[in-house]
């Protein structure tokens, strides 16, 4: 049996680009021998001392509660449970646009927990600071690998870590595997730091 390569993904539940990348990684898992672990990071922590718009700061503040519940799931269950929960929560937040409204996200969180086969009561973590330190520790671990001038997603493969890839659609099948191969190839070089072009498309989740 081929040994699987451990791959860690740091995500904030709000970030649509992290969501697309996470769905791509699940496609990669079907065609390459990788094993994904799911780690929380926080756009609020990342931007707390940065000059961002009031509107953006308000949007990321809304998802502090769901982020806390990811940490709570990690503490109560296992890594597979975090992955299942992120799948259900991300589907509601991004594919179904639950984060666009102004109301409470608690019903969304509870729906995602139940769909993932987890305790609905984990939603209580939304209104508590009990897991804030766990979120920050996980966030800081991811940022320490790549520096403070990037965002989410962050991926670690062994000792190698990088921000991205930022993609706007979910590659599938061998296309997913080919992009994975290319990302690994360029990031293996310690003097390689950046490839970038201006985004001209919004994320698509189909």
CSV table of C-alpha atoms in Angstrom, one decimal:
chain,number,residue,atom,x,y,z
A,1,UNK,CA,0.0,0.0,0.0
A,2,UNK,CA,1.3,3.5,-0.9
A,3,UNK,CA,2.1,5.6,2.1
A,4,UNK,CA,-0.1,8.7,2.3
A,5,UNK,CA,1.5,12.1,2.6
A,6,UNK,CA,0.1,14.2,5.5
A,7,UNK,CA,-1.3,17.5,4.3
A,8,UNK,CA,-2.5,20.2,6.8
A,9,UNK,CA,-4.9,23.0,5.7
A,10,UNK,CA,-5.5,26.1,7.7
A,11,UNK,CA,-8.8,27.8,6.9
A,12,UNK,CA,-11.2,30.4,8.2
A,13,UNK,CA,-14.8,29.3,7.6
A,14,UNK,CA,-15.7,32.7,6.1
A,15,UNK,CA,-13.0,32.7,3.3
A,16,UNK,CA,-14.5,31.6,-0.1
A,17,UNK,CA,-11.0,31.0,-1.5
A,18,UNK,CA,-10.1,28.7,1.4
A,19,UNK,CA,-13.4,26.9,0.7
A,20,UNK,CA,-12.6,26.4,-3.0
A,21,UNK,CA,-9.0,25.2,-2.1
A,22,UNK,CA,-10.4,22.8,0.5
A,23,UNK,CA,-12.8,21.2,-2.0
A,24,UNK,CA,-9.9,21.0,-4.5
A,25,UNK,CA,-7.8,19.2,-1.9
A,26,UNK,CA,-10.6,16.6,-1.4
A,27,UNK,CA,-10.4,16.0,-5.2
A,28,UNK,CA,-6.7,15.7,-5.0
A,29,UNK,CA,-7.1,13.1,-2.3
A,30,UNK,CA,-8.9,10.9,-4.8
A,31,UNK,CA,-6.1,10.8,-7.3
A,32,UNK,CA,-2.9,11.4,-5.2
A,33,UNK,CA,-1.8,9.6,-1.9
A,34,UNK,CA,-2.5,12.4,0.5
A,35,UNK,CA,-4.2,12.5,3.9
A,36,UNK,CA,-5.7,15.9,4.9
A,37,UNK,CA,-5.9,17.3,8.4
A,38,UNK,CA,-8.0,20.4,9.1
A,39,UNK,CA,-6.8,23.4,11.1
A,40,UNK,CA,-8.5,26.6,12.1
A,41,UNK,CA,-7.2,30.1,11.4
A,42,UNK,CA,-8.8,33.4,12.0
A,43,UNK,CA,-9.2,36.3,9.6
A,44,UNK,CA,-10.1,38.5,12.6
A,45,UNK,CA,-6.8,37.6,14.3
A,46,UNK,CA,-4.9,38.1,11.1
A,47,UNK,CA,-6.4,41.6,10.5
A,48,UNK,CA,-6.7,42.9,14.0
A,49,UNK,CA,-3.8,45.3,13.6
A,50,UNK,CA,-4.2,45.9,9.9
A,51,UNK,CA,-5.8,48.8,8.0
A,52,UNK,CA,-9.0,47.2,6.6
A,53,UNK,CA,-12.4,48.7,5.9
A,54,UNK,CA,-15.0,48.9,8.6
A,55,UNK,CA,-17.3,46.8,6.4
A,56,UNK,CA,-14.7,44.0,6.1
A,57,UNK,CA,-14.0,44.1,9.8
A,58,UNK,CA,-17.7,43.7,10.5
A,59,UNK,CA,-18.0,40.8,8.1
A,60,UNK,CA,-15.2,38.8,9.6
A,61,UNK,CA,-16.4,39.6,13.1
A,62,UNK,CA,-19.6,37.8,12.3
A,63,UNK,CA,-17.8,34.5,11.7
A,64,UNK,CA,-15.8,34.5,15.0
A,65,UNK,CA,-18.6,32.4,16.5
A,66,UNK,CA,-18.5,29.7,13.8
A,67,UNK,CA,-14.7,29.7,14.0
A,68,UNK,CA,-14.9,29.0,17.7
A,69,UNK,CA,-17.1,26.0,17.0
A,70,UNK,CA,-14.5,24.5,14.7
A,71,UNK,CA,-12.0,24.7,17.6
A,72,UNK,CA,-14.7,23.2,19.9
A,73,UNK,CA,-15.3,20.3,17.5
A,74,UNK,CA,-11.5,19.7,17.3
A,75,UNK,CA,-11.4,19.6,21.1
A,76,UNK,CA,-14.4,17.2,21.5
A,77,UNK,CA,-14.0,14.9,18.6
A,78,UNK,CA,-11.2,14.0,16.0
A,79,UNK,CA,-9.8,15.4,12.8
A,80,UNK,CA,-12.3,13.6,10.7
A,81,UNK,CA,-15.1,15.3,12.6
A,82,UNK,CA,-13.6,18.7,11.9
A,83,UNK,CA,-13.4,17.9,8.2
A,84,UNK,CA,-17.1,16.7,8.1
A,85,UNK,CA,-18.2,19.8,10.0
A,86,UNK,CA,-16.2,22.2,7.7
A,87,UNK,CA,-17.9,20.5,4.7
A,88,UNK,CA,-21.4,21.1,6.1
A,89,UNK,CA,-20.7,24.6,7.5
A,90,UNK,CA,-18.9,25.7,4.3
A,91,UNK,CA,-21.7,24.4,2.1
A,92,UNK,CA,-24.2,26.5,4.1
A,93,UNK,CA,-22.0,29.6,4.3
A,94,UNK,CA,-20.7,29.6,0.7
A,95,UNK,CA,-22.8,27.5,-1.6
A,96,UNK,CA,-26.1,28.5,0.1
A,97,UNK,CA,-24.9,32.0,1.1
A,98,UNK,CA,-26.1,31.9,4.8
A,99,UNK,CA,-23.4,34.4,5.8
A,100,UNK,CA,-25.0,37.1,3.6
A,101,UNK,CA,-27.9,37.8,5.9
A,102,UNK,CA,-27.8,40.1,8.9
A,103,UNK,CA,-29.3,37.6,11.4
A,104,UNK,CA,-27.7,35.2,13.8
A,105,UNK,CA,-25.6,32.4,12.3
A,106,UNK,CA,-26.5,30.0,15.2
A,107,UNK,CA,-29.2,28.2,13.2
A,108,UNK,CA,-26.6,27.7,10.4
A,109,UNK,CA,-24.0,26.3,12.8
A,110,UNK,CA,-26.5,24.0,14.5
A,111,UNK,CA,-27.7,22.7,11.1
A,112,UNK,CA,-24.1,22.0,10.1
A,113,UNK,CA,-23.3,20.2,13.3
A,114,UNK,CA,-26.3,18.0,13.0
A,115,UNK,CA,-25.6,17.2,9.3
A,116,UNK,CA,-22.0,16.2,10.3
A,117,UNK,CA,-23.4,13.9,13.0
A,118,UNK,CA,-22.1,16.0,15.9
A,119,UNK,CA,-23.6,17.4,19.1
A,120,UNK,CA,-25.9,20.4,18.3
A,121,UNK,CA,-24.8,21.8,21.7
A,122,UNK,CA,-21.3,22.6,20.4
A,123,UNK,CA,-23.0,25.7,19.0
A,124,UNK,CA,-22.8,27.2,22.6
A,125,UNK,CA,-19.1,27.8,21.9
A,126,UNK,CA,-20.2,30.7,19.5
A,127,UNK,CA,-21.0,32.9,22.5
A,128,UNK,CA,-18.1,31.9,24.7
A,129,UNK,CA,-14.4,32.9,24.7
A,130,UNK,CA,-13.5,29.4,25.9
A,131,UNK,CA,-11.9,28.4,22.6
A,132,UNK,CA,-10.4,31.7,21.6
A,133,UNK,CA,-7.0,30.7,22.8
A,134,UNK,CA,-7.2,27.4,20.9
A,135,UNK,CA,-8.1,29.4,17.7
A,136,UNK,CA,-5.2,31.8,18.2
A,137,UNK,CA,-2.7,29.0,18.9
A,138,UNK,CA,-3.7,27.1,15.7
A,139,UNK,CA,-3.8,30.4,13.7
A,140,UNK,CA,-0.3,31.4,15.0
A,141,UNK,CA,1.1,28.0,14.1
A,142,UNK,CA,-0.1,28.3,10.5
A,143,UNK,CA,1.2,31.9,10.2
A,144,UNK,CA,4.6,31.0,11.6
A,145,UNK,CA,5.1,28.7,8.7
A,146,UNK,CA,4.5,31.3,6.0
A,147,UNK,CA,4.8,34.8,7.5
A,148,UNK,CA,2.3,37.4,8.4
A,149,UNK,CA,1.7,39.0,4.9
A,150,UNK,CA,-0.5,36.2,3.6
A,151,UNK,CA,-4.0,34.9,4.5
A,152,UNK,CA,-6.0,31.8,4.2
A,153,UNK,CA,-5.6,29.1,3.0
A,154,UNK,CA,-2.3,27.9,4.2
A,155,UNK,CA,-1.1,24.4,3.4
A,156,UNK,CA,1.7,22.4,5.0
A,157,UNK,CA,3.2,19.3,3.3
A,158,UNK,CA,5.9,17.8,5.6
A,159,UNK,CA,8.4,20.6,6.3
A,160,UNK,CA,7.1,22.6,3.3
A,161,UNK,CA,4.4,25.2,3.7
A,162,UNK,CA,2.8,27.9,1.5
A,163,UNK,CA,-0.1,30.2,1.1
A,164,UNK,CA,-2.6,29.1,-1.5
A,165,UNK,CA,-3.1,28.1,-4.1
A,166,UNK,CA,-5.8,30.7,-4.7
A,167,UNK,CA,-8.2,29.2,-7.3
A,168,UNK,CA,-11.7,30.3,-8.3
A,169,UNK,CA,-13.1,26.9,-9.3
A,170,UNK,CA,-12.8,23.4,-8.0
A,171,UNK,CA,-10.6,21.3,-10.2
A,172,UNK,CA,-11.5,17.7,-10.4
A,173,UNK,CA,-10.1,14.4,-11.5
A,174,UNK,CA,-6.6,14.4,-13.0
A,175,UNK,CA,-6.7,18.2,-13.4
A,176,UNK,CA,-6.8,18.4,-9.6
A,177,UNK,CA,-3.8,16.1,-9.4
A,178,UNK,CA,-1.8,18.0,-12.0
A,179,UNK,CA,-2.3,21.3,-10.2
A,180,UNK,CA,-1.2,19.6,-6.9
A,181,UNK,CA,1.9,18.2,-8.7
A,182,UNK,CA,2.8,21.7,-10.0
A,183,UNK,CA,2.3,23.4,-6.6
A,184,UNK,CA,4.5,20.9,-4.9
A,185,UNK,CA,7.2,21.2,-7.6
A,186,UNK,CA,7.6,25.0,-7.3
A,187,UNK,CA,7.3,25.2,-3.6
A,188,UNK,CA,10.0,22.7,-3.0
A,189,UNK,CA,12.6,25.3,-4.0
A,190,UNK,CA,13.6,27.3,-0.9
A,191,UNK,CA,14.3,30.5,-3.0
A,192,UNK,CA,10.8,30.4,-4.6
A,193,UNK,CA,8.4,32.8,-3.0
A,194,UNK,CA,5.6,34.0,-5.3
A,195,UNK,CA,3.7,33.7,-8.5
A,196,UNK,CA,0.7,36.0,-8.8
A,197,UNK,CA,-1.7,37.6,-11.3
A,198,UNK,CA,-4.8,39.8,-10.8
A,199,UNK,CA,-8.0,37.8,-10.1
A,200,UNK,CA,-10.6,38.4,-12.8
A,201,UNK,CA,-13.1,35.8,-11.6
A,202,UNK,CA,-15.1,35.3,-8.4
A,203,UNK,CA,-15.0,32.0,-6.6
A,204,UNK,CA,-17.4,29.3,-8.0
A,205,UNK,CA,-18.5,26.5,-5.8
A,206,UNK,CA,-20.2,24.1,-8.2
